[in-house]
Short mmCIF file of C-alpha atoms in Angstrom, two decimals:
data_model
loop_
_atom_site.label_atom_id
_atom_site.label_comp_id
_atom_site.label_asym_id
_atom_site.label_seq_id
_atom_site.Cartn_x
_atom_site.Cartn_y
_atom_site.Cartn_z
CA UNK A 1 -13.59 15.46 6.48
CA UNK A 2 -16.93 16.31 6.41
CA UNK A 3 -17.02 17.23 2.56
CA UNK A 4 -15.33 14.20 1.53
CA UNK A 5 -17.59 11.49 2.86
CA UNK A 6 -20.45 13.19 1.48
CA UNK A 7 -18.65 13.86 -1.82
CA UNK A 8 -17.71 9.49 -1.64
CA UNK A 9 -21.13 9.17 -1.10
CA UNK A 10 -22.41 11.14 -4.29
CA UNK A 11 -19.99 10.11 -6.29
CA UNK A 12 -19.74 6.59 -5.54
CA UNK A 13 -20.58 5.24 -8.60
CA UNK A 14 -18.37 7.44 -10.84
CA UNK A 15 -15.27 6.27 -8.79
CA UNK A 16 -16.30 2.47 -9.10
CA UNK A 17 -16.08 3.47 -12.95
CA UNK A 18 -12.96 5.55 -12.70
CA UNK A 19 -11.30 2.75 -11.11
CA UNK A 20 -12.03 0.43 -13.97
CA UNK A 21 -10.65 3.26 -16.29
CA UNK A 22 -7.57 3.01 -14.36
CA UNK A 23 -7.39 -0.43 -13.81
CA UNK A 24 -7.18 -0.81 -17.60
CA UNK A 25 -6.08 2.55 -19.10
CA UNK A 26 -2.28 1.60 -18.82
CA UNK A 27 -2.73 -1.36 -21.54
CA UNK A 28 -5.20 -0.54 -23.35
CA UNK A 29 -4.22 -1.11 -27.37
CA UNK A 30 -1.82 -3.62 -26.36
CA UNK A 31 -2.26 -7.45 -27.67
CA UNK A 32 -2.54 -9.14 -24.37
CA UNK A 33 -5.12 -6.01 -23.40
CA UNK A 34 -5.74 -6.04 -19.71
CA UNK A 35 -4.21 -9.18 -18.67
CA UNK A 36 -0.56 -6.88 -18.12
CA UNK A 37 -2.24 -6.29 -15.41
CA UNK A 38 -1.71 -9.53 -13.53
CA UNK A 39 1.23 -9.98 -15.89
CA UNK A 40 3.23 -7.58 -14.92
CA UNK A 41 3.30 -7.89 -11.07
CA UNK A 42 3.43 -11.25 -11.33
CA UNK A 43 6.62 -11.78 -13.13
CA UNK A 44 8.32 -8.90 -10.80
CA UNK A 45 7.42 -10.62 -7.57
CA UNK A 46 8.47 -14.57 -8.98
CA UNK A 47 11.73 -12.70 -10.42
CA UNK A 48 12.35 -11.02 -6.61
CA UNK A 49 11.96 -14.19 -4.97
CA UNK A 50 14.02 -16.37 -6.50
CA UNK A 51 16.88 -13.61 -6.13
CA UNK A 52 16.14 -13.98 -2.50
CA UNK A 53 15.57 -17.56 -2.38
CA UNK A 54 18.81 -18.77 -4.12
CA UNK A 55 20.74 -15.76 -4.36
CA UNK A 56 20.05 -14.58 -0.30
CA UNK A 57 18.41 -16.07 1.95
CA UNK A 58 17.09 -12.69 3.73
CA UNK A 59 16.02 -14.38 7.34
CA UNK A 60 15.50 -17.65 9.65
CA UNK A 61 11.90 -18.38 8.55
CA UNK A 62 11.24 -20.88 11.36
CA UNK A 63 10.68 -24.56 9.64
CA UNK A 64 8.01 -22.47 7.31
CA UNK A 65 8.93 -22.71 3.51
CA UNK A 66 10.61 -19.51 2.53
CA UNK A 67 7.94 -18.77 -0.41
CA UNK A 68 5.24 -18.95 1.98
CA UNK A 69 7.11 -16.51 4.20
CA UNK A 70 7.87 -14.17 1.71
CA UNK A 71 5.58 -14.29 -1.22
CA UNK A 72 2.89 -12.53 0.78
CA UNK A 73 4.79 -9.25 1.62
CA UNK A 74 6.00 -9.01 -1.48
CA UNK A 75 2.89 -9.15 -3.19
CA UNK A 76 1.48 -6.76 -0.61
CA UNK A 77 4.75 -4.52 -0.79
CA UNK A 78 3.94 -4.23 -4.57
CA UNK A 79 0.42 -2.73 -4.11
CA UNK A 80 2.05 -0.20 -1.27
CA UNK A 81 4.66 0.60 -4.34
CA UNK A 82 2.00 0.93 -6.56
CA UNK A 83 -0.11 3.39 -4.61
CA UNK A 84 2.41 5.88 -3.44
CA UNK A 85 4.16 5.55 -6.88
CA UNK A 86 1.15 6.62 -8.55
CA UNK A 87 -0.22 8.92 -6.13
CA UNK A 88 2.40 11.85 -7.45
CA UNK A 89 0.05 12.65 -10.16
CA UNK A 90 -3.01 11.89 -9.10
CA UNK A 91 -4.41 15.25 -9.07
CA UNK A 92 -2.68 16.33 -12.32
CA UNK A 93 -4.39 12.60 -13.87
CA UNK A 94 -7.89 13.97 -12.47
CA UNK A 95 -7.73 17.78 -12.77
CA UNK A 96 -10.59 17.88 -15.40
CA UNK A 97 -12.83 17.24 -12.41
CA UNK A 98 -11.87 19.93 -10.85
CA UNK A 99 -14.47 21.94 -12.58
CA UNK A 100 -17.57 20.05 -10.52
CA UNK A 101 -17.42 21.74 -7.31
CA UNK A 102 -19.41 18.74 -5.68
CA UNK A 103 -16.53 16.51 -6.11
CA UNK A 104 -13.39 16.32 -3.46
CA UNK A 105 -10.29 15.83 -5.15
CA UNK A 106 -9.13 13.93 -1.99
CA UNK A 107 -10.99 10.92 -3.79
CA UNK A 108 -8.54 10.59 -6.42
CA UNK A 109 -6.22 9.00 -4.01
CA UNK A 110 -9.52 6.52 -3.76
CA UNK A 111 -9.51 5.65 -7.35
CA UNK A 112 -5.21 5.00 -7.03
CA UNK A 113 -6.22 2.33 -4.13
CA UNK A 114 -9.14 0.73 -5.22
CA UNK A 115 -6.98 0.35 -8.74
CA UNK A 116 -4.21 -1.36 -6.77
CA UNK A 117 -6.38 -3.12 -4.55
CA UNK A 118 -7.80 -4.95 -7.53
CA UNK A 119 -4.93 -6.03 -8.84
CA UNK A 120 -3.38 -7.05 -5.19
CA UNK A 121 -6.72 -9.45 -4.27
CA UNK A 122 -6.52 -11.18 -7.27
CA UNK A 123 -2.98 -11.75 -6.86
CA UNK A 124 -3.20 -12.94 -3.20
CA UNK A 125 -6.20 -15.13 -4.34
CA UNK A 126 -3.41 -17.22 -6.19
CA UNK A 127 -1.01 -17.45 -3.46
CA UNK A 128 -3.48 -18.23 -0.94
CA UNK A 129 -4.97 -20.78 -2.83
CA UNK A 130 -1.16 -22.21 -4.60
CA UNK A 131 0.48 -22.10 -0.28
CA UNK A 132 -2.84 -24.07 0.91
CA UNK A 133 -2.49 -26.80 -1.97
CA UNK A 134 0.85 -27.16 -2.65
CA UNK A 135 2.64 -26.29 0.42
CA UNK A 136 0.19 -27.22 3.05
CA UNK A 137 -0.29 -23.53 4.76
CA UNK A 138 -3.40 -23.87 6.45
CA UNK A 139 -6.01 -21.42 6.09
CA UNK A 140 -7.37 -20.91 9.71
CA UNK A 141 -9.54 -17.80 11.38
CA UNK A 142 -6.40 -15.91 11.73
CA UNK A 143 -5.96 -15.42 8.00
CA UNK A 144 -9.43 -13.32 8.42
CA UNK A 145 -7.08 -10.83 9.97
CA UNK A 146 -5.40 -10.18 6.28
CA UNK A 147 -8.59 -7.76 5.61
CA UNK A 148 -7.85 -5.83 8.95
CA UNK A 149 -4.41 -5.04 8.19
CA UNK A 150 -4.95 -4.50 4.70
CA UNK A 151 -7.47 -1.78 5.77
CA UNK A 152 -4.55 -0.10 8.15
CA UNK A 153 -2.32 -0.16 5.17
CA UNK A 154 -5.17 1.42 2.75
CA UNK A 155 -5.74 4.61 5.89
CA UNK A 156 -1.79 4.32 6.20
CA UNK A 157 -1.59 4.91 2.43
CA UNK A 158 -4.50 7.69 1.88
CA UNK A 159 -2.72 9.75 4.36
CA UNK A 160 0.46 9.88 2.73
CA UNK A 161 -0.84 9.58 -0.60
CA UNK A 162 -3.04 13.05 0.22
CA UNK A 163 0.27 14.47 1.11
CA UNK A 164 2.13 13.25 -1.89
CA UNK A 165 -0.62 14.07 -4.38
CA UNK A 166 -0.90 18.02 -3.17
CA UNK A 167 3.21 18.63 -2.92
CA UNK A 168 3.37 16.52 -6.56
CA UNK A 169 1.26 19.54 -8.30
CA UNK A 170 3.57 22.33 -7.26
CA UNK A 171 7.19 20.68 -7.15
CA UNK A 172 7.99 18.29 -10.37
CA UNK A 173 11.14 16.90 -7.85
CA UNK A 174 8.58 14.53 -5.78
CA UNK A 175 8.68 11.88 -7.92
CA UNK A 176 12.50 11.81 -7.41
CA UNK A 177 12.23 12.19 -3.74
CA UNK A 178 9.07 9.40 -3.76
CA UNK A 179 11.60 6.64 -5.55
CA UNK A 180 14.36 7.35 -3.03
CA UNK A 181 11.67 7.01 -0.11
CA UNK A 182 10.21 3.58 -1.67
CA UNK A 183 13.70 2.42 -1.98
CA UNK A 184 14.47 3.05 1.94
CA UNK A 185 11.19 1.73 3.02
CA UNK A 186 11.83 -1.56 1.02
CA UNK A 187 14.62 -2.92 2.81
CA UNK A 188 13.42 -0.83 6.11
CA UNK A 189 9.95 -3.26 5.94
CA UNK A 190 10.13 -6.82 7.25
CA UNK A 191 9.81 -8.67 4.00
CA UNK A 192 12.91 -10.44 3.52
CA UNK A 193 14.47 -9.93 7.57
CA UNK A 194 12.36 -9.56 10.86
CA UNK A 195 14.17 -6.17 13.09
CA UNK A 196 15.49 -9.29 16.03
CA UNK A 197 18.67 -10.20 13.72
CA UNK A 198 19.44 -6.39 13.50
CA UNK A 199 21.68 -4.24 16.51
CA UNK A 200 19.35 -2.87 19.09
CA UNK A 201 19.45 0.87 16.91
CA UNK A 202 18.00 -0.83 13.77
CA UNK A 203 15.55 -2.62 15.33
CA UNK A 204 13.81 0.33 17.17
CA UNK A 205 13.83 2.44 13.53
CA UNK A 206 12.57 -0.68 11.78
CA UNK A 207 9.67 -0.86 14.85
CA UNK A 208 9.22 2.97 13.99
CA UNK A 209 8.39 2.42 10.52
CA UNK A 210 4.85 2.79 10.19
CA UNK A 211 4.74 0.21 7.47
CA UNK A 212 5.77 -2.53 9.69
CA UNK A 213 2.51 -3.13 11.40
CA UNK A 214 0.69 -3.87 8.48
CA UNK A 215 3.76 -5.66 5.98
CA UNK A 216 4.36 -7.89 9.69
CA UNK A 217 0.65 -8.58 10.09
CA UNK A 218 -0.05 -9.73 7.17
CA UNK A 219 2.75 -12.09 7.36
CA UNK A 220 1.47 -13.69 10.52
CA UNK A 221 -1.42 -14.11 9.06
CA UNK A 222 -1.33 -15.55 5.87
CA UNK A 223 0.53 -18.31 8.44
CA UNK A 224 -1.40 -18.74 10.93
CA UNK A 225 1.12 -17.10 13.85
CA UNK A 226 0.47 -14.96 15.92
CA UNK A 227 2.08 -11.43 16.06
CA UNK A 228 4.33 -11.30 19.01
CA UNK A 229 4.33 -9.86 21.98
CA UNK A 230 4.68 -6.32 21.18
CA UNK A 231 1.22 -6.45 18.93
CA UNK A 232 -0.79 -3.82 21.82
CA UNK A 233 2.26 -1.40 22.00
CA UNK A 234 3.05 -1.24 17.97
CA UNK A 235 -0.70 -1.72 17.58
CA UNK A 236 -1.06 2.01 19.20
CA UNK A 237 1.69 3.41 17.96
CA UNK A 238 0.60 2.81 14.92
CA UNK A 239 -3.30 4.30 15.09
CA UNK A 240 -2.00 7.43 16.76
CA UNK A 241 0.13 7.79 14.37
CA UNK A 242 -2.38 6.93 11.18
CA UNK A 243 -4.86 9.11 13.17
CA UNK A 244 -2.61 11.65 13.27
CA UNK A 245 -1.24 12.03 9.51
CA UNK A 246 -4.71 11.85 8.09
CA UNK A 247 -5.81 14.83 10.32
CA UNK A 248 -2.56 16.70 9.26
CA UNK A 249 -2.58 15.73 5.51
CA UNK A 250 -6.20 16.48 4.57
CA UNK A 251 -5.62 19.53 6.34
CA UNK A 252 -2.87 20.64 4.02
CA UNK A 253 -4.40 18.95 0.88
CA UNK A 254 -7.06 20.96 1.86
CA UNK A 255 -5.19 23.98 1.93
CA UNK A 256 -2.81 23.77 -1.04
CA UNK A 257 -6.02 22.34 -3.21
CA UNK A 258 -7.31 26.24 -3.29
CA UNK A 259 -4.06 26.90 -5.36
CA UNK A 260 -4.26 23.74 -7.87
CA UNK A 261 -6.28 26.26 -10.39
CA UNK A 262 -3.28 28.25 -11.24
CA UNK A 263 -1.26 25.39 -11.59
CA UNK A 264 -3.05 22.91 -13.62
#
C-alpha cells in the first residue's frame, strides 16, 4: 500500500485531469456535449421512481414522503452502479500508462470514482436542495453524516473495484458475471424495502450485504433519523470487513498486475 499512496501523491494532478477526461470522454461530439452527463442519470432515476411510486409502493416510509425516502438511494445506488460497472475495464481503458513505472495502476479505480463522484454530488446537490424547499426535509447536523458514509461506500467500492479491474483483464466473462451481481445487489440493498418486512432468513442476508451500511446511512441521513439500534454491531461488521477486502484485493491486484503485459 505503500507504493500507491506515494504514486497518488506524484501523480495527483494527472488523475484530477484524467478524471475530467473521463468525466466527459463518453459525450464528447455529441450536441448537448457534456450535459449527458447529468442527463442521463437523471432521467433513469425520475423514470425508477415513479415505477415505484405508482406502480409499487416498495415499503412503509413512516409519514416521510416516499421521494424523499427513496430518491437519495437511488441516486447513490446509481454512482455504486456506475463504479463497479465501469471498473471491468479500467485497466484495459488505462494500459498506456503502464509504461511509467512510477505510476500504480491501482489508481485507475481512483479516476472511475472520482468520475462518478462528480456526477453523484451534483446530482444530490439538486435533491438536497428540491426535498428542503419543496418538501420541507430539514437539513440538520445529521445530514453532515452523508460525507462519512459516502467515504465507506468509496473504500467499499475501491476494494471490489481492485478485484474486478485485475480478473476483467484476463477473463472477458466478468462483465457478464458483474451485471448479474449488480442485479442481485439492487433489490438485496434497502432502497425501495428496509430487511424488518422480510422472514427472519432475508433479513440477516440483507444485514450481511456490505452495501447496506452505507445505501441505509445515507438514507437516515439525508432525513434526519437516526440509524437504529444495530448502527455499533453493522458499523463493525462492516470495517472488518472493508478492512479486510482491501488488504486481500490489492494483494491480488498486486499479484495478477505482473501478468497485465502479456495481456494488454
Amino acid at each position: 500500500m505503500r507504493k500507491f499512496f506515494s504514486s497518488l501523491l506524484l501523480h495527483r494532478r494527472f488523475l484530477v485531469e484524467l478524471t475530467r477526461r473521463d468525466v466527459t470522454a463518453a459525450y464528447s461530439g455529441s450536441v448537448v456535449g457534456s450535459l449527458w452527463v447529468i442527463v442521463d442519470p437523471l432521467i433513469y432515476v425520475m423514470l425508477t421512481l415513479l415505477f415505484f411510486q405508482f406502480a409499487i409502493r416498495g415499503a412503509d416510509t413512516g409519514g416521510v414522503p416516499y421521494v424523499a425516502w427513496v430518491m437519495p438511494v437511488i441516486i447513490f445506488w446509481t454512482f455504486i452502479n456506475t463504479v463497479l460497472g465501469s471498473s471491468i475495464n479500467a485497466v484495459r481503458e488505462y494500459s498506456y500508462l503502464m509504461r511509467h513505472t512510477s505510476f500504480d495502476m491501482r489508481l485507475a479505480m481512483l479516476i472511475k470514482i472520482f468520475s462518478a463522484s462528480f456526477v453523484h454530488a451534483i446530482l444530490m446537490v439538486i435533491v438536497l436542495l428540491a426535498l428542503a424547499l419543496l418538501l420541507k426535509v430539514p437539513m440538520t447536523w445529521h445530514t453532515f453524516a452523508l460525507f462519512y458514509y459516502y467515504a465507506c461506500a468509496c473504500l467499499l467500492l475501491l476494494a471490489m473495484g481492485w478485484m474486478l479491474a485485475a480478473l476483467g483483464v484476463f477473463w472477458k466473462d466478468m462483465r457478464n458475471l458483474v451485471s448479474i451481481f449488480l442485479q442481485l445487489e439492487f433489490w438485496l440493498s434497502p432502497i425501495f424495502w428496509e430487511p424488518e418486512r422480510f422472514p427472519k432468513p432475508v433479513a440477516i442476508l440483507m444485514y450481511m450485504n456490505p452495501l447496506y451500511y452505507p445505501i441505509h446511512g445515507y438514507r437516515a441521513s439525508v432525513l434526519s433519523t437516526d440509524f437504529g439500534p444495530q448502527f455499533w454491531i453493522v458499523t463493525a461488521y462492516f470495517w472488518i470487513l472493508t478492512v479486510v477486502l482491501l488488504w486481500f484485493s490489492s494483494r491480488i491486484f498486486t499479484r495478477l498486475s505482473k501478468s497485465f503485459g502479456d495481456v494488454l
